[in-house]
mmCIF file of C-alpha atoms and ligand atoms in Angstrom:
data_model
loop_
_atom_site.group_PDB
_atom_site.id
_atom_site.type_symbol
_atom_site.label_atom_id
_atom_site.label_comp_id
_atom_site.label_asym_id
_atom_site.label_seq_id
_atom_site.Cartn_x
_atom_site.Cartn_y
_atom_site.Cartn_z
ATOM 1 C CA MET A 520 13.798 -162.668 -63.440
ATOM 2 C CA ASN A 521 12.491 -163.135 -60.719
ATOM 3 C CA SER A 522 8.987 -161.462 -60.094
ATOM 4 C CA ARG A 523 6.032 -160.988 -57.054
ATOM 5 C CA LYS A 524 2.825 -159.195 -57.482
ATOM 6 C CA VAL A 525 0.227 -159.054 -54.704
ATOM 7 C CA LYS A 526 -2.963 -157.897 -55.909
ATOM 8 C CA LYS A 527 -4.775 -155.831 -53.888
ATOM 9 C CA GLU A 528 -8.735 -154.808 -53.503
ATOM 10 C CA ASP A 529 -8.319 -151.474 -55.433
ATOM 11 C CA ASP A 530 -6.006 -154.233 -58.318
ATOM 12 C CA GLU A 531 -3.086 -152.181 -57.302
ATOM 13 C CA CYS A 532 0.524 -153.693 -58.388
ATOM 14 C CA VAL A 533 2.912 -154.385 -55.367
ATOM 15 C CA GLY A 534 5.865 -156.114 -54.927
ATOM 16 C CA ALA A 535 8.982 -155.872 -56.895
ATOM 17 C CA VAL A 536 10.721 -157.590 -59.462
ATOM 18 C CA LEU A 537 14.798 -158.278 -60.122
ATOM 19 C CA VAL A 538 15.875 -158.094 -63.766
ATOM 20 C CA VAL A 539 19.146 -159.600 -64.427
ATOM 21 C CA GLY A 540 21.103 -157.916 -67.639
ATOM 22 C CA GLY A 541 21.256 -154.509 -68.311
ATOM 23 C CA GLY A 542 21.318 -154.958 -72.412
ATOM 24 C CA ILE A 543 18.218 -153.839 -74.607
ATOM 25 C CA SER A 544 16.037 -157.204 -73.434
ATOM 26 C CA GLY A 545 16.710 -156.323 -70.010
ATOM 27 C CA MET A 546 16.084 -152.583 -69.919
ATOM 28 C CA GLN A 547 12.278 -153.544 -72.687
ATOM 29 C CA SER A 548 11.719 -156.004 -69.927
ATOM 30 C CA ALA A 549 11.927 -153.430 -66.969
ATOM 31 C CA LEU A 550 10.403 -151.070 -69.027
ATOM 32 C CA ASP A 551 7.222 -152.948 -69.474
ATOM 33 C CA LEU A 552 7.132 -154.185 -65.805
ATOM 34 C CA ALA A 553 7.575 -150.902 -64.411
ATOM 35 C CA GLU A 554 5.149 -149.751 -66.597
ATOM 36 C CA SER A 555 3.003 -151.861 -65.217
ATOM 37 C CA GLY A 556 3.242 -150.807 -61.904
ATOM 38 C CA PHE A 557 5.672 -152.845 -60.636
ATOM 39 C CA LYS A 558 8.753 -151.563 -58.561
ATOM 40 C CA VAL A 559 11.758 -153.041 -60.626
ATOM 41 C CA TYR A 560 15.497 -153.324 -60.130
ATOM 42 C CA LEU A 561 17.537 -153.535 -63.054
ATOM 43 C CA LEU A 562 21.305 -155.062 -62.222
ATOM 44 C CA ASP A 563 24.066 -155.098 -64.370
ATOM 45 C CA LYS A 564 27.086 -156.358 -63.552
ATOM 46 C CA THR A 565 29.129 -153.866 -65.470
ATOM 47 C CA PRO A 566 29.159 -150.215 -64.190
ATOM 48 C CA ALA A 567 26.652 -149.312 -66.793
ATOM 49 C CA ILE A 568 23.535 -150.626 -68.556
ATOM 50 C CA GLY A 569 23.589 -151.036 -72.363
ATOM 51 C CA GLY A 570 25.234 -154.472 -72.721
ATOM 52 C CA THR A 571 26.648 -155.203 -76.094
ATOM 53 C CA MET A 572 24.167 -153.206 -78.084
ATOM 54 C CA ALA A 573 25.492 -150.142 -76.840
ATOM 55 C CA GLN A 574 29.171 -150.817 -78.381
ATOM 56 C CA LEU A 575 27.531 -151.873 -81.787
ATOM 57 C CA ASP A 576 27.121 -149.629 -85.016
ATOM 58 C CA LYS A 577 24.726 -151.123 -86.558
ATOM 59 C CA THR A 578 22.047 -153.796 -86.275
ATOM 60 C CA PHE A 579 21.274 -157.111 -88.743
ATOM 61 C CA PRO A 580 19.104 -157.178 -90.536
ATOM 62 C CA THR A 581 17.901 -153.934 -90.946
ATOM 63 C CA ASN A 582 20.951 -152.024 -90.518
ATOM 64 C CA ASP A 583 19.885 -149.868 -88.167
ATOM 65 C CA CYS A 584 21.816 -147.633 -86.178
ATOM 66 C CA SER A 585 22.258 -149.203 -82.587
ATOM 67 C CA MET A 586 22.737 -145.700 -80.424
ATOM 68 C CA CYS A 587 19.708 -144.698 -81.957
ATOM 69 C CA ILE A 588 17.255 -147.539 -80.672
ATOM 70 C CA MET A 589 18.789 -147.228 -77.412
ATOM 71 C CA ALA A 590 19.569 -143.665 -76.572
ATOM 72 C CA PRO A 591 15.766 -143.045 -75.604
ATOM 73 C CA LYS A 592 15.031 -146.323 -73.924
ATOM 74 C CA LEU A 593 18.670 -145.672 -71.625
ATOM 75 C CA VAL A 594 17.015 -142.301 -70.461
ATOM 76 C CA GLU A 595 13.244 -143.457 -70.118
ATOM 77 C CA VAL A 596 15.200 -145.956 -67.691
ATOM 78 C CA GLY A 597 17.666 -143.621 -66.189
ATOM 79 C CA ARG A 598 14.094 -141.363 -65.181
ATOM 80 C CA HIS A 599 11.750 -143.478 -64.769
ATOM 81 C CA PRO A 600 10.281 -143.808 -61.190
ATOM 82 C CA ASN A 601 10.011 -147.049 -60.901
ATOM 83 C CA ILE A 602 13.102 -148.613 -61.641
ATOM 84 C CA GLU A 603 16.494 -148.753 -59.493
ATOM 85 C CA LEU A 604 19.369 -149.394 -61.245
ATOM 86 C CA LEU A 605 21.699 -151.798 -59.709
ATOM 87 C CA THR A 606 25.059 -151.291 -61.807
ATOM 88 C CA TYR A 607 28.547 -153.153 -61.027
ATOM 89 C CA SER A 608 26.682 -155.284 -59.064
ATOM 90 C CA GLU A 609 26.191 -159.074 -59.143
ATOM 91 C CA LEU A 610 23.604 -161.163 -57.592
ATOM 92 C CA GLU A 611 25.517 -163.573 -54.686
ATOM 93 C CA GLU A 612 22.414 -165.943 -54.299
ATOM 94 C CA ILE A 613 18.474 -166.265 -54.583
ATOM 95 C CA LYS A 614 16.794 -168.097 -51.679
ATOM 96 C CA GLY A 615 13.142 -169.150 -52.228
ATOM 97 C CA SER A 616 10.460 -169.732 -53.724
ATOM 98 C CA ALA A 617 7.762 -168.745 -56.452
ATOM 99 C CA GLY A 618 6.163 -165.301 -55.378
ATOM 100 C CA HIS A 619 8.549 -165.369 -52.439
ATOM 101 C CA PHE A 620 12.324 -164.926 -53.971
ATOM 102 C CA LYS A 621 14.967 -163.238 -51.570
ATOM 103 C CA VAL A 622 18.261 -162.268 -53.720
ATOM 104 C CA GLU A 623 21.628 -161.306 -52.347
ATOM 105 C CA VAL A 624 23.423 -158.584 -54.560
ATOM 106 C CA ARG A 625 26.755 -157.523 -53.931
ATOM 107 C CA LYS A 626 27.676 -154.207 -54.790
ATOM 108 C CA LYS A 627 30.740 -153.887 -55.973
ATOM 109 C CA ALA A 628 32.534 -150.028 -54.441
ATOM 110 C CA ARG A 629 33.071 -146.944 -56.746
ATOM 111 C CA PHE A 630 34.862 -144.403 -56.845
ATOM 112 C CA VAL A 631 32.736 -141.752 -57.613
ATOM 113 C CA ASP A 632 30.016 -140.748 -55.723
ATOM 114 C CA GLU A 633 26.984 -142.279 -58.164
ATOM 115 C CA SER A 634 24.420 -139.586 -56.890
ATOM 116 C CA ARG A 635 26.941 -136.663 -58.009
ATOM 117 C CA CYS A 636 28.058 -137.750 -61.207
ATOM 118 C CA THR A 637 27.617 -136.034 -64.330
ATOM 119 C CA GLY A 638 29.386 -137.752 -66.327
ATOM 120 C CA CYS A 639 31.609 -135.137 -67.282
ATOM 121 C CA GLY A 640 35.062 -137.271 -67.580
ATOM 122 C CA VAL A 641 37.067 -134.952 -65.732
ATOM 123 C CA CYS A 642 37.902 -137.763 -62.769
ATOM 124 C CA THR A 643 39.451 -139.693 -65.057
ATOM 125 C CA THR A 644 42.427 -137.207 -65.965
ATOM 126 C CA LYS A 645 42.915 -135.816 -61.717
ATOM 127 C CA CYS A 646 42.684 -139.219 -60.225
ATOM 128 C CA LEU A 647 45.555 -139.100 -58.164
ATOM 129 C CA VAL A 648 45.343 -142.720 -57.964
ATOM 130 C CA LYS A 649 46.197 -143.075 -61.998
ATOM 131 C CA ASN A 650 48.566 -140.063 -62.004
ATOM 132 C CA ILE A 651 50.880 -140.710 -60.206
ATOM 133 C CA PRO A 652 53.914 -142.532 -61.296
ATOM 134 C CA GLN A 653 53.600 -146.492 -59.479
ATOM 135 C CA ILE A 654 56.689 -147.224 -60.412
ATOM 136 C CA PRO A 655 59.599 -145.453 -58.593
ATOM 137 C CA ASP A 656 62.665 -144.387 -60.252
ATOM 138 C CA VAL A 657 61.639 -145.175 -63.943
ATOM 139 C CA VAL A 658 65.012 -145.690 -65.659
ATOM 140 C CA SER A 659 64.630 -143.363 -68.962
ATOM 141 C CA ILE A 660 65.203 -145.081 -72.304
ATOM 142 C CA ARG A 661 68.249 -143.055 -73.187
ATOM 143 C CA ASP A 662 70.261 -144.136 -71.287
ATOM 144 C CA ARG A 663 69.562 -147.658 -73.112
ATOM 145 C CA ILE A 664 70.749 -145.876 -76.290
ATOM 146 C CA ASP A 665 73.403 -146.196 -78.453
ATOM 147 C CA ALA A 666 74.929 -142.321 -78.657
ATOM 148 C CA LYS A 667 74.730 -142.438 -82.760
ATOM 149 C CA ASP A 668 71.430 -143.102 -83.002
ATOM 150 C CA LEU A 669 70.159 -140.877 -79.741
ATOM 151 C CA GLN A 670 72.450 -138.227 -81.696
ATOM 152 C CA ARG A 671 69.845 -138.788 -84.752
ATOM 153 C CA TYR A 672 66.985 -139.144 -82.959
ATOM 154 C CA ASP A 673 67.267 -135.634 -81.937
ATOM 155 C CA GLU A 674 68.301 -134.148 -84.058
ATOM 156 C CA ILE A 675 64.860 -135.114 -86.199
ATOM 157 C CA ILE A 676 62.794 -134.667 -82.986
ATOM 158 C CA ASN A 677 64.656 -130.931 -82.500
ATOM 159 C CA ARG A 678 63.956 -129.970 -86.353
ATOM 160 C CA TYR A 679 59.888 -130.205 -85.113
ATOM 161 C CA GLY A 680 60.850 -128.457 -81.770
ATOM 162 C CA GLY A 681 59.645 -131.038 -79.259
ATOM 163 C CA GLU A 682 56.197 -130.862 -80.651
ATOM 164 C CA LYS A 683 53.637 -132.918 -79.856
ATOM 165 C CA GLY A 684 51.675 -131.967 -82.784
ATOM 166 C CA ALA A 685 54.701 -133.265 -84.813
ATOM 167 C CA LEU A 686 54.370 -136.670 -83.962
ATOM 168 C CA ILE A 687 53.252 -137.907 -87.439
ATOM 169 C CA SER A 688 56.012 -135.816 -88.651
ATOM 170 C CA ILE A 689 59.035 -136.935 -86.603
ATOM 171 C CA LEU A 690 57.763 -140.901 -87.346
ATOM 172 C CA GLN A 691 58.252 -140.217 -91.020
ATOM 173 C CA ASP A 692 61.203 -138.568 -90.845
ATOM 174 C CA MET A 693 62.774 -140.979 -88.040
ATOM 175 C CA ASN A 694 60.929 -144.489 -90.535
ATOM 176 C CA ALA A 695 63.267 -142.325 -93.573
ATOM 177 C CA GLU A 696 66.227 -141.935 -92.093
ATOM 178 C CA PHE A 697 66.213 -146.145 -91.142
ATOM 179 C CA ASN A 698 63.858 -147.463 -93.446
ATOM 180 C CA TYR A 699 61.896 -148.705 -90.419
ATOM 181 C CA LEU A 700 60.817 -147.105 -86.826
ATOM 182 C CA PRO A 701 63.299 -148.637 -84.466
ATOM 183 C CA GLU A 702 61.415 -149.988 -81.144
ATOM 184 C CA ASN A 703 64.054 -147.597 -78.607
ATOM 185 C CA ALA A 704 63.060 -144.608 -81.355
ATOM 186 C CA LEU A 705 59.482 -144.928 -80.777
ATOM 187 C CA LYS A 706 59.956 -144.942 -77.060
ATOM 188 C CA TYR A 707 62.115 -142.291 -77.133
ATOM 189 C CA THR A 708 60.251 -140.133 -79.281
ATOM 190 C CA ALA A 709 56.948 -140.973 -76.156
ATOM 191 C CA GLU A 710 59.354 -139.955 -73.965
ATOM 192 C CA GLU A 711 60.857 -136.526 -75.422
ATOM 193 C CA LEU A 712 57.027 -135.877 -76.680
ATOM 194 C CA LYS A 713 55.565 -136.418 -72.872
ATOM 195 C CA THR A 714 53.071 -138.754 -74.991
ATOM 196 C CA PRO A 715 52.022 -142.168 -73.923
ATOM 197 C CA LEU A 716 54.093 -144.916 -75.554
ATOM 198 C CA SER A 717 50.720 -146.984 -76.539
ATOM 199 C CA GLN A 718 49.353 -142.805 -78.610
ATOM 200 C CA VAL A 719 52.676 -143.452 -80.495
ATOM 201 C CA TYR A 720 52.849 -147.089 -81.436
ATOM 202 C CA HIS A 721 48.776 -146.483 -82.071
ATOM 203 C CA VAL A 722 50.055 -143.996 -84.976
ATOM 204 C CA ALA A 723 52.923 -146.058 -86.327
ATOM 205 C CA THR A 724 51.068 -149.225 -86.982
ATOM 206 C CA PHE A 725 48.322 -147.360 -88.389
ATOM 207 C CA TYR A 726 49.933 -145.942 -91.553
ATOM 208 C CA THR A 727 50.866 -148.623 -94.156
ATOM 209 C CA ALA A 728 54.172 -146.037 -95.026
ATOM 210 C CA PHE A 729 55.711 -146.757 -91.615
ATOM 211 C CA SER A 730 57.022 -150.053 -90.954
ATOM 212 C CA LEU A 731 58.314 -151.537 -87.562
ATOM 213 C CA LYS A 732 60.278 -154.067 -89.416
ATOM 214 C CA PRO A 733 63.628 -153.314 -90.697
ATOM 215 C CA ARG A 734 62.896 -152.737 -94.711
ATOM 216 C CA GLY A 735 65.250 -153.585 -97.332
ATOM 217 C CA LYS A 736 66.891 -150.865 -98.997
ATOM 218 C CA HIS A 737 64.320 -150.640 -101.809
ATOM 219 C CA LEU A 738 61.031 -150.589 -100.864
ATOM 220 C CA VAL A 739 59.039 -152.923 -103.983
ATOM 221 C CA LYS A 740 55.314 -152.351 -104.171
ATOM 222 C CA VAL A 741 53.618 -154.244 -106.876
ATOM 223 C CA CYS A 742 49.673 -153.046 -107.000
ATOM 224 C CA VAL A 743 47.322 -156.297 -107.551
ATOM 225 C CA GLY A 744 44.287 -153.700 -107.764
ATOM 226 C CA THR A 745 41.638 -154.571 -110.038
ATOM 227 C CA ALA A 746 42.796 -152.893 -112.995
ATOM 228 C CA CYS A 747 46.350 -154.190 -112.562
ATOM 229 C CA HIS A 748 44.832 -157.153 -111.897
ATOM 230 C CA VAL A 749 42.938 -157.964 -115.187
ATOM 231 C CA ARG A 750 46.206 -157.125 -116.917
ATOM 232 C CA GLY A 751 48.388 -159.497 -115.658
ATOM 233 C CA ALA A 752 50.042 -158.210 -112.167
ATOM 234 C CA GLN A 753 49.277 -161.886 -110.657
ATOM 235 C CA LYS A 754 52.281 -163.177 -112.873
ATOM 236 C CA VAL A 755 54.301 -160.001 -112.506
ATOM 237 C CA LEU A 756 54.378 -160.223 -108.853
ATOM 238 C CA GLU A 757 55.193 -164.001 -108.615
ATOM 239 C CA THR A 758 58.087 -163.168 -111.670
ATOM 240 C CA ILE A 759 60.002 -160.641 -108.858
ATOM 241 C CA GLN A 760 58.691 -162.756 -106.210
ATOM 242 C CA ARG A 761 61.071 -165.729 -108.111
ATOM 243 C CA LYS A 762 63.555 -162.955 -109.205
ATOM 244 C CA LEU A 763 64.174 -161.638 -105.542
ATOM 245 C CA GLY A 764 63.441 -165.209 -103.840
ATOM 246 C CA ILE A 765 60.770 -163.043 -100.793
ATOM 247 C CA LYS A 766 57.454 -163.407 -100.907
ATOM 248 C CA PRO A 767 55.491 -160.157 -99.595
ATOM 249 C CA GLY A 768 56.298 -158.435 -96.499
ATOM 250 C CA GLU A 769 59.730 -160.170 -97.066
ATOM 251 C CA THR A 770 63.458 -158.068 -97.479
ATOM 252 C CA THR A 771 65.770 -159.671 -99.404
ATOM 253 C CA LYS A 772 68.941 -161.250 -96.832
ATOM 254 C CA ASP A 773 71.561 -158.249 -98.490
ATOM 255 C CA GLN A 774 68.889 -155.758 -97.288
ATOM 256 C CA ASN A 775 68.610 -154.412 -100.488
ATOM 257 C CA PHE A 776 64.857 -155.228 -101.384
ATOM 258 C CA THR A 777 61.147 -155.574 -99.227
ATOM 259 C CA LEU A 778 58.484 -156.388 -101.508
ATOM 260 C CA GLU A 779 55.222 -155.055 -100.851
ATOM 261 C CA THR A 780 51.524 -155.184 -102.457
ATOM 262 C CA VAL A 781 49.157 -152.288 -102.822
ATOM 263 C CA SER A 782 45.983 -152.056 -103.695
ATOM 264 C CA CYS A 783 45.991 -149.308 -106.315
ATOM 265 C CA LEU A 784 48.928 -146.643 -106.875
ATOM 266 C CA GLY A 785 46.253 -144.497 -108.732
ATOM 267 C CA ALA A 786 47.938 -145.131 -112.006
ATOM 268 C CA CYS A 787 45.633 -147.637 -113.199
ATOM 269 C CA ALA A 788 45.681 -146.766 -117.221
ATOM 270 C CA LEU A 789 50.211 -147.941 -116.987
ATOM 271 C CA GLY A 790 48.729 -151.317 -114.886
ATOM 272 C CA PRO A 791 50.020 -152.983 -114.120
ATOM 273 C CA VAL A 792 52.082 -150.782 -112.313
ATOM 274 C CA VAL A 793 55.386 -151.385 -109.938
ATOM 275 C CA VAL A 794 57.146 -149.183 -107.696
ATOM 276 C CA VAL A 795 60.108 -149.136 -107.135
ATOM 277 C CA ASP A 796 61.141 -146.236 -104.171
ATOM 278 C CA ASN A 797 59.234 -143.754 -105.685
ATOM 279 C CA ASP A 798 59.342 -144.582 -108.999
ATOM 280 C CA TYR A 799 56.643 -145.803 -111.571
ATOM 281 C CA HIS A 800 57.698 -148.803 -113.387
ATOM 282 C CA PRO A 801 54.718 -150.185 -116.210
ATOM 283 C CA ALA A 802 55.534 -153.669 -115.841
ATOM 284 C CA THR A 803 55.058 -157.164 -117.850
ATOM 285 C CA VAL A 804 56.941 -160.316 -117.374
ATOM 286 C CA SER A 805 60.081 -159.675 -120.046
ATOM 287 C CA THR A 806 60.867 -156.319 -118.357
ATOM 288 C CA ILE A 807 61.339 -157.104 -114.999
ATOM 289 C CA ASN A 808 64.727 -158.621 -115.115
ATOM 290 C CA THR A 809 65.739 -155.341 -116.835
ATOM 291 C CA LEU A 810 64.560 -153.105 -114.245
ATOM 292 C CA PHE A 811 65.842 -155.247 -111.733
ATOM 293 C CA ASN A 812 69.174 -155.105 -113.195
ATOM 294 C CA LYS A 813 69.157 -151.807 -112.768
ATOM 295 C CA TYR A 814 68.886 -151.081 -109.288
ATOM 296 C CA GLU A 815 71.136 -154.286 -109.039
ATOM 297 C CA LYS A 816 73.697 -152.265 -111.105
ATOM 298 C CA SER A 817 73.384 -148.924 -109.195
ATOM 299 C CA GLU A 818 74.267 -151.101 -105.914
ATOM 300 C CA GLU A 819 77.233 -152.210 -108.008
ATOM 301 C CA GLY A 820 78.632 -148.891 -108.782
ATOM 302 C CA GLU A 821 78.004 -147.472 -105.310
ATOM 303 C CA LYS A 822 80.642 -150.495 -103.897
ATOM 304 C CA SER A 823 83.245 -150.150 -106.486
HETATM 305 S S1 FES B 557 44.763 -150.563 -109.901
HETATM 306 FE FE1 FES B 557 47.044 -150.604 -110.342
HETATM 307 S S2 FES B 557 47.350 -148.371 -110.271
HETATM 308 FE FE2 FES B 557 45.674 -148.733 -109.535
#
């Protein structure tokens, strides 16, 4: 902070103060100084004041809502006649000595007229620079997908009439069809629904029911929630790991089983619970072999 305060005969404060950093401390300092009668320049390198606190939900140690504390100060700073905001600006140089500093500030170019901006955000949807595709002749993912897969993708997408709002249902069907979500399926879905790929990935990675890695034919979920844990879920899990030769999150080499752990399956009274595909099994260490033999035999039956 750099200040110059000259007392005139009528005790009026003159001079100006530069406060560097528009976080909560900077804002409070600016307000205190402005209230004392100084002209204050509040400088921040980001496009808006607020700093890190504006990104927090709660504050330590009282767990108070950050925005509830900040919002009145933001308004006060924005409206105070003695405070001038220099956002999106950086301090380049300070010269002089106490009481007579000279500073050089570099103000970065903005693409909106600050004096007319109301913060409505419409400009981001209308921005010509952002919305014109920058890569000419973008090759469609369609040309790089195997014809058989393409047919399966189309079949699923057409089930929902190519509706953007059906994204979750489409991904559910894709996941059921392929046992996971292939990368090309996600790219193709994004292209067909005219939805950003980032949004498709956001949904695909949000739900644990979706997998981006190939899963085995049978999905084995072992509950390690509290009720199952106290009834020996850990021993059951270890027995299954030994039997299949894989750890949670892995798939057997023959692509038959994928092992996962879950926190509760809503069947605590049956615990410890193991779900294979959609079948719930109350399991103990001694019943694991019988349980898996059933699925292994059904595999052999299908092959013969
Ligand atoms: S804790 Fe396992 S089913 Fe609830």
